Coordinates of C-alpha atoms in Angstrom, one line a residue:
M75 CA 0.0 0.0 0.0
M76 CA 2.8 2.3 0.9
K77 CA 4.5 1.7 -2.4
R78 CA 1.3 2.5 -4.4
L79 CA 0.8 5.7 -2.3
A80 CA 4.5 6.7 -3.1
S81 CA 4.2 6.0 -6.7
I82 CA 1.4 8.7 -7.0
A83 CA 2.9 11.0 -4.6
M84 CA 5.4 12.7 -6.9
G85 CA 5.9 13.7 -10.4
P86 CA 7.8 16.2 -12.7
R87 CA 4.7 18.5 -13.1
D88 CA 4.3 21.5 -10.9
D89 CA 0.7 20.5 -10.2
V90 CA 1.5 17.3 -8.4
T91 CA 1.6 17.9 -4.6
L92 CA 5.0 17.4 -3.0
W93 CA 5.0 14.5 -0.5
P94 CA 6.5 16.6 2.2
V95 CA 3.4 19.0 1.9
E96 CA 1.0 16.0 2.3
G97 CA 2.9 15.0 5.4
L98 CA 2.9 18.4 6.9
R99 CA -0.9 18.5 6.2
G100 CA -1.2 15.4 8.3
L101 CA 1.0 16.8 10.9
A102 CA -1.0 20.0 11.2
A103 CA -4.3 17.9 11.6
F104 CA -2.8 15.7 14.3
M105 CA -1.4 18.7 16.1
V106 CA -4.9 20.1 16.3
M107 CA -6.4 16.9 17.3
W108 CA -4.0 16.5 20.1
W109 CA -4.7 20.0 21.3
H110 CA -8.3 19.2 21.6
L111 CA -7.8 15.8 23.3
R112 CA -4.9 16.3 25.6
H113 CA -7.1 17.6 28.4
W114 CA -8.1 13.9 29.1
V115 CA -4.4 13.3 30.3
T116 CA -3.1 16.7 31.4
D117 CA -4.1 20.3 32.2
A118 CA -0.5 21.5 32.4
R119 CA 0.6 23.9 29.6
G120 CA 3.5 22.5 27.7
P121 CA 5.2 23.0 24.4
D122 CA 3.1 20.2 23.0
A123 CA -0.1 22.3 23.7
F124 CA 1.2 25.0 21.3
G125 CA 0.1 22.4 18.7
Y126 CA -3.1 24.5 18.4
T127 CA -1.0 26.5 15.8
G128 CA -1.5 23.6 13.5
V129 CA -4.2 25.7 12.1
D130 CA -1.6 28.3 11.2
L131 CA 0.5 25.6 9.5
F132 CA -2.7 24.8 7.4
F133 CA -2.9 28.4 6.4
V134 CA 0.8 28.6 5.3
L135 CA 0.4 25.3 3.5
S136 CA -2.6 26.7 1.6
G137 CA -0.5 29.7 0.4
F138 CA 2.4 27.6 -0.5
V139 CA 0.2 25.3 -2.6
F140 CA -1.4 28.0 -4.5
A141 CA 1.7 30.2 -4.9
P142 CA 2.3 28.8 -8.5
Y143 CA -1.0 30.3 -9.6
V144 CA -0.3 33.7 -7.8
F145 CA 3.1 33.8 -9.5
G146 CA 2.0 33.1 -13.1
K147 CA 0.7 29.6 -13.6
P148 CA -2.4 29.8 -15.8
L149 CA -5.6 29.9 -13.7
A150 CA -8.9 29.0 -15.4
L151 CA -11.4 30.6 -13.2
W152 CA -14.5 28.4 -13.3
P153 CA -12.5 25.1 -13.1
Y154 CA -10.6 26.6 -10.3
V155 CA -13.9 27.4 -8.4
F156 CA -15.3 24.0 -9.2
R157 CA -12.3 22.2 -7.9
R158 CA -12.2 24.3 -4.7
L159 CA -15.9 23.5 -4.0
L160 CA -15.4 19.9 -4.4
R161 CA -12.3 20.0 -2.1
I162 CA -14.0 21.8 0.6
Y163 CA -17.8 21.1 0.7
P164 CA -18.6 17.5 0.2
L165 CA -16.6 16.2 3.2
F166 CA -17.5 19.3 5.2
L167 CA -21.3 18.7 4.7
V168 CA -21.0 15.0 5.6
S169 CA -19.1 16.0 8.9
L170 CA -21.7 18.6 9.6
M171 CA -24.5 15.8 9.4
V172 CA -22.3 13.8 11.8
Y173 CA -22.3 16.7 14.3
A174 CA -25.9 17.3 13.8
L175 CA -26.6 13.6 14.7
V176 CA -24.4 13.8 17.7
R177 CA -26.3 16.9 19.0
E178 CA -29.5 15.0 18.4
L179 CA -28.1 12.1 20.6
Q180 CA -27.1 14.6 23.3
G181 CA -30.6 16.1 23.4
A182 CA -29.8 19.4 21.7
D183 CA -31.3 21.0 18.7
P184 CA -29.5 19.5 15.7
W185 CA -30.6 22.2 13.3
R186 CA -30.0 25.3 15.3
F187 CA -27.3 26.9 13.2
I188 CA -27.3 24.6 10.3
W189 CA -27.9 27.0 7.4
Q190 CA -25.2 29.4 8.9
H191 CA -22.7 26.7 8.6
V192 CA -23.7 25.5 5.2
L193 CA -23.4 29.0 3.9
M194 CA -19.9 29.5 5.8
L195 CA -21.4 32.3 8.0
H196 CA -21.0 30.6 11.3
T197 CA -18.1 32.8 12.4
S198 CA -19.9 36.1 11.4
V199 CA -22.2 36.4 14.5
S200 CA -21.1 34.9 17.9
R201 CA -18.8 32.5 19.6
E202 CA -21.8 30.4 20.4
M203 CA -22.7 29.9 16.8
A204 CA -19.1 29.3 15.6
A205 CA -18.5 26.6 18.2
Y206 CA -22.0 24.9 18.2
Y207 CA -21.1 21.9 16.1
N208 CA -17.4 21.9 16.0
G209 CA -15.0 24.5 17.2
A210 CA -12.5 23.6 14.5
Y211 CA -15.0 24.8 11.9
W212 CA -13.9 28.4 12.5
S213 CA -11.1 28.1 10.1
L214 CA -13.0 27.0 7.1
P215 CA -14.6 30.4 6.1
V216 CA -11.0 31.7 6.2
E217 CA -9.8 29.1 3.7
V218 CA -12.7 29.8 1.5
E219 CA -11.9 33.5 1.6
F220 CA -8.4 32.9 0.6
Y221 CA -9.5 30.8 -2.2
A222 CA -11.7 33.6 -3.5
L223 CA -8.8 36.2 -3.2
V224 CA -6.3 33.9 -5.2
P225 CA -7.6 35.0 -8.6
L226 CA -7.5 38.7 -7.7
L227 CA -3.9 38.3 -6.3
A228 CA -2.8 36.5 -9.4
W229 CA -4.4 39.1 -11.7
L230 CA -2.5 41.9 -9.7
V231 CA 0.8 40.1 -9.7
A232 CA 0.6 39.5 -13.4
R233 CA 0.6 43.4 -13.8
G234 CA 3.6 43.7 -11.6
R235 CA 5.5 41.5 -9.1
W236 CA 5.6 44.5 -6.8
W237 CA 1.9 44.1 -6.2
F238 CA 2.6 41.0 -4.1
G239 CA 4.8 43.0 -1.7
V240 CA 2.0 45.7 -1.5
M241 CA -0.5 43.0 -0.7
L242 CA 1.7 41.3 2.0
A243 CA 2.5 44.9 3.6
L244 CA -1.3 45.6 3.7
A245 CA -2.1 42.3 5.2
V246 CA 0.5 42.5 7.9
A247 CA -0.6 46.1 8.7
S248 CA -4.3 45.0 8.9
H249 CA -3.4 42.2 11.2
L250 CA -1.2 44.3 13.6
A251 CA -4.0 47.0 13.7
L252 CA -6.6 44.3 14.6
S253 CA -4.3 42.6 17.2
L254 CA -3.9 46.0 19.0
W255 CA -7.6 47.3 18.7
A256 CA -9.9 44.3 18.1
V257 CA -9.9 43.3 21.8
P258 CA -12.8 40.9 22.7
G259 CA -15.1 42.7 25.3
Q260 CA -13.8 46.1 24.3
A261 CA -14.0 46.6 20.6
P262 CA -17.0 46.4 18.4
M263 CA -18.0 42.9 17.5
W264 CA -17.4 43.4 13.7
L265 CA -13.9 44.3 14.5
V266 CA -13.3 41.3 16.7
L267 CA -14.7 39.2 13.9
A268 CA -12.4 40.6 11.3
N269 CA -9.6 39.1 13.4
V270 CA -10.8 35.5 12.5
H271 CA -11.4 36.3 8.7
W272 CA -9.2 37.4 5.9
P273 CA -8.4 40.9 7.2
G274 CA -6.6 39.4 10.2
L275 CA -5.3 36.2 8.8
W276 CA -4.5 36.8 5.1
A277 CA -0.9 37.5 5.8
E278 CA -0.3 33.9 6.9
F279 CA -1.4 32.6 3.5
L280 CA 0.8 35.2 1.7
L281 CA 3.7 33.9 4.0
G282 CA 3.2 30.6 2.3
C283 CA 3.2 32.0 -1.1
L284 CA 6.4 33.9 -0.3
A285 CA 8.0 30.8 1.0
W286 CA 7.4 29.1 -2.3
Q287 CA 8.9 31.9 -4.3
V288 CA 11.9 32.3 -2.0
G289 CA 12.6 28.6 -2.0
R290 CA 13.0 28.6 -5.8
L291 CA 15.6 31.3 -5.9
P292 CA 19.1 30.2 -7.2
G293 CA 21.2 29.1 -4.3
A294 CA 18.4 28.7 -1.8
R295 CA 19.2 25.1 -1.1
R296 CA 22.6 26.2 0.4
W297 CA 20.6 27.9 3.1
T298 CA 18.2 25.1 4.1
H299 CA 20.1 24.0 7.2
W300 CA 20.1 27.5 8.5
L301 CA 16.5 27.9 7.6
L302 CA 15.4 24.8 9.5
A303 CA 17.5 25.8 12.6
I304 CA 15.8 29.3 12.5
A305 CA 12.4 27.8 12.0
A306 CA 13.0 25.6 15.1
V307 CA 14.2 28.4 17.3
L308 CA 11.3 30.6 16.3
W309 CA 8.7 27.9 17.0
L310 CA 10.2 26.7 20.3
S311 CA 10.6 30.3 21.5
A312 CA 7.0 31.0 20.6
A313 CA 5.9 27.9 22.4
M314 CA 7.9 28.6 25.6
V315 CA 6.6 32.2 25.7
W316 CA 3.1 30.8 25.5
V317 CA 3.9 28.2 28.1
A318 CA 5.3 31.0 30.4
V319 CA 2.5 33.5 30.3
G320 CA -0.6 31.5 29.1
D321 CA -3.6 32.8 27.0
A322 CA -4.3 35.4 29.8
G323 CA -0.8 36.7 29.5
V324 CA -0.9 36.8 25.8
V325 CA -4.2 38.8 25.6
A326 CA -2.9 41.2 28.3
H327 CA 0.2 42.1 26.3
P328 CA -0.1 44.4 23.3
L329 CA 2.8 42.8 21.5
L330 CA 1.8 39.2 22.0
R331 CA -2.0 39.6 21.7
G332 CA -3.1 38.1 18.4
N333 CA 0.5 37.4 17.3
M334 CA 1.3 33.9 18.6
G335 CA -0.2 32.3 15.7
Y336 CA 1.9 34.7 13.3
W337 CA 5.0 33.8 15.3
A338 CA 4.5 30.2 14.6
A339 CA 3.5 31.0 10.9
V340 CA 6.8 32.6 10.2
A341 CA 8.5 29.4 11.5
Y342 CA 6.3 27.4 9.3
A343 CA 7.0 29.7 6.4
L344 CA 10.7 29.1 6.7
L345 CA 10.1 25.3 7.0
M346 CA 8.3 25.7 3.6
C347 CA 11.1 27.6 2.1
V348 CA 13.2 24.4 2.9
V349 CA 10.6 22.2 1.1
A350 CA 10.5 24.5 -2.0
A351 CA 14.3 24.7 -2.2
R352 CA 15.0 21.0 -1.8
S353 CA 12.2 19.9 -4.1
A354 CA 13.6 22.2 -6.8
T355 CA 16.9 20.6 -6.9
S356 CA 16.3 17.0 -5.8
P357 CA 14.6 14.1 -7.6
T358 CA 11.0 13.9 -6.7
S359 CA 10.1 10.4 -7.9
V360 CA 10.3 7.2 -6.0
T361 CA 12.1 4.5 -8.0
G362 CA 13.2 1.0 -7.6
D363 CA 16.6 2.4 -6.3
T364 CA 14.9 4.4 -3.6
P365 CA 15.8 3.2 -0.1
V366 CA 13.0 1.3 1.6
W367 CA 12.8 3.8 4.6
R368 CA 12.3 6.6 2.1
R369 CA 9.5 4.7 0.3
W370 CA 7.8 4.2 3.7
L371 CA 8.3 7.8 4.6
V372 CA 6.8 8.9 1.3
G373 CA 3.9 6.6 1.6
L374 CA 3.2 7.5 5.3
S375 CA 3.2 11.2 4.3
I376 CA 0.8 10.7 1.4
L377 CA -1.5 8.7 3.7
C378 CA -1.5 11.3 6.4
G379 CA -2.2 14.0 3.8
Q380 CA -5.2 11.9 2.7
L381 CA -6.5 11.7 6.2
S382 CA -5.8 15.3 7.1
Y383 CA -9.0 17.1 6.3
G384 CA -11.2 14.3 7.7
V385 CA -9.1 14.2 10.9
Y386 CA -9.5 17.9 11.2
L387 CA -13.2 18.0 10.7
L388 CA -14.0 15.0 12.7
H389 CA -11.7 14.8 15.7
N390 CA -14.2 16.6 18.0
A391 CA -16.9 14.2 16.8
G392 CA -14.6 11.3 17.8
Q393 CA -14.2 12.8 21.2
E394 CA -18.0 13.3 21.6
I395 CA -19.0 9.9 20.2
S396 CA -16.4 8.0 22.4
G397 CA -18.1 9.8 25.4
L398 CA -21.5 8.6 24.2
L399 CA -20.2 5.1 23.6
W400 CA -18.2 4.8 26.9
P401 CA -19.4 7.5 29.2
G402 CA -17.0 6.6 32.1
M403 CA -13.9 6.4 30.0
T404 CA -11.1 8.9 30.9
G405 CA -7.4 9.4 30.6
W406 CA -5.4 7.7 27.8
P407 CA -8.1 5.2 26.9
R408 CA -10.4 8.1 26.1
V409 CA -7.7 9.8 24.0
L410 CA -6.9 6.6 22.1
A411 CA -10.6 5.8 21.5
A412 CA -11.4 9.2 20.3
A413 CA -8.4 9.3 18.1
G414 CA -9.0 5.7 16.8
L415 CA -12.7 6.5 15.9
T416 CA -11.4 9.8 14.1
V417 CA -8.7 8.1 12.0
A418 CA -11.0 5.3 11.0
A419 CA -13.8 7.7 10.1
A420 CA -11.3 9.9 8.0
W421 CA -10.0 6.9 6.3
L422 CA -13.4 5.7 5.5
L423 CA -14.8 9.1 4.3
H424 CA -11.7 9.7 2.2
H425 CA -12.3 6.7 0.2
V426 CA -16.1 6.9 0.1
V427 CA -16.5 10.7 -0.2
E428 CA -13.4 12.6 -0.9
A429 CA -11.5 10.5 -3.4
P430 CA -14.7 9.6 -5.6
V431 CA -15.9 13.3 -5.6
R432 CA -12.5 14.6 -6.6
A433 CA -12.2 11.9 -9.3
W434 CA -15.6 12.8 -10.8
G435 CA -14.8 16.4 -10.7
R436 CA -11.5 15.7 -12.6
S437 CA -13.4 13.6 -15.2
R438 CA -16.1 16.4 -15.5
L439 CA -13.4 18.9 -16.2
T440 CA -11.5 16.8 -18.6
A441 CA -14.8 16.1 -20.6
T442 CA -15.5 19.9 -20.7
R443 CA -12.2 20.6 -22.0
H444 CA -12.5 17.9 -24.6
R445 CA -15.8 19.5 -25.7
D446 CA -14.4 22.9 -25.9
T447 CA -11.4 21.8 -28.0
T448 CA -13.7 19.7 -30.3
S449 CA -16.0 22.8 -30.7
T450 CA -13.0 25.0 -31.5
V451 CA -11.6 22.6 -34.1
R452 CA -15.0 22.4 -35.8

């Protein structure tokens, strides 16, 4: 199985996702899952709890993956929209029905905020609405907003590369302003909400785009060890600051408030520079001469990437369903039960929902292109 996964992981074309990106997607999902499950075994703050920044890693990865389109790869608008819808919505809607069923079993109203979630408006009113089904859903509207902004950014950059620098500067300025002034309980709600939408978070995606571009510069590979070291120092320093002061200390400090995720995002962006640099100068295919350990690493990375979206969407459902099935279970057994249910559901839904829907979408786009070509020839 790992060999088959590895065989589809890499390729010479720019549109084939690099296996390290898939592995990092899986890492981000499992970081977030651990953040939500760790309270069953410990309440102590530790560097492992800084894994909540796995969401920021997801944002940086999205920017990295779409950077080729931002910097000149042809982008057909409607096929792009079609692919994005198929990537985000089918599994999201299935998971939403799972959470609605869980709410029904718990005796709560399963449909209370359903249409707001379907329309990706659940983070536009209140914290109660945003967290009613699944607290991890808050990041999905941000992803959709970034997808919507990619064509605009690509259009601007096509008219001058300097536009990217302008957009990045504006995004950073917007974030810094919001981190200072959009204080919950003090600022107007619309300003607070902007912090969890593109005005406050767009810069993290743009850091991913920048990482892709920097990693492709001539000579970038020579700096990869330094970049990795700096990324590790940045991440660990951010984690230790958070461990030392906690959420309350972060909120109380003007220079920290709203910036812990960005601190981690800079570390993740440096890591992505390394991925871009090494992939640009190293063979990307897995052959018969590839060491066995590398084949397994590639295969495991691809598998984790396939599970990542399902794990992210369903890990809180795994936690709640394990409580319904085994009410008295706590500690590590509860963690393992929730994680096991999550991974099993993610694997099943990848094969039943994600992969078939995406294959159908590709076939539809191929058929459309064929019809368009035939019409042109005629």
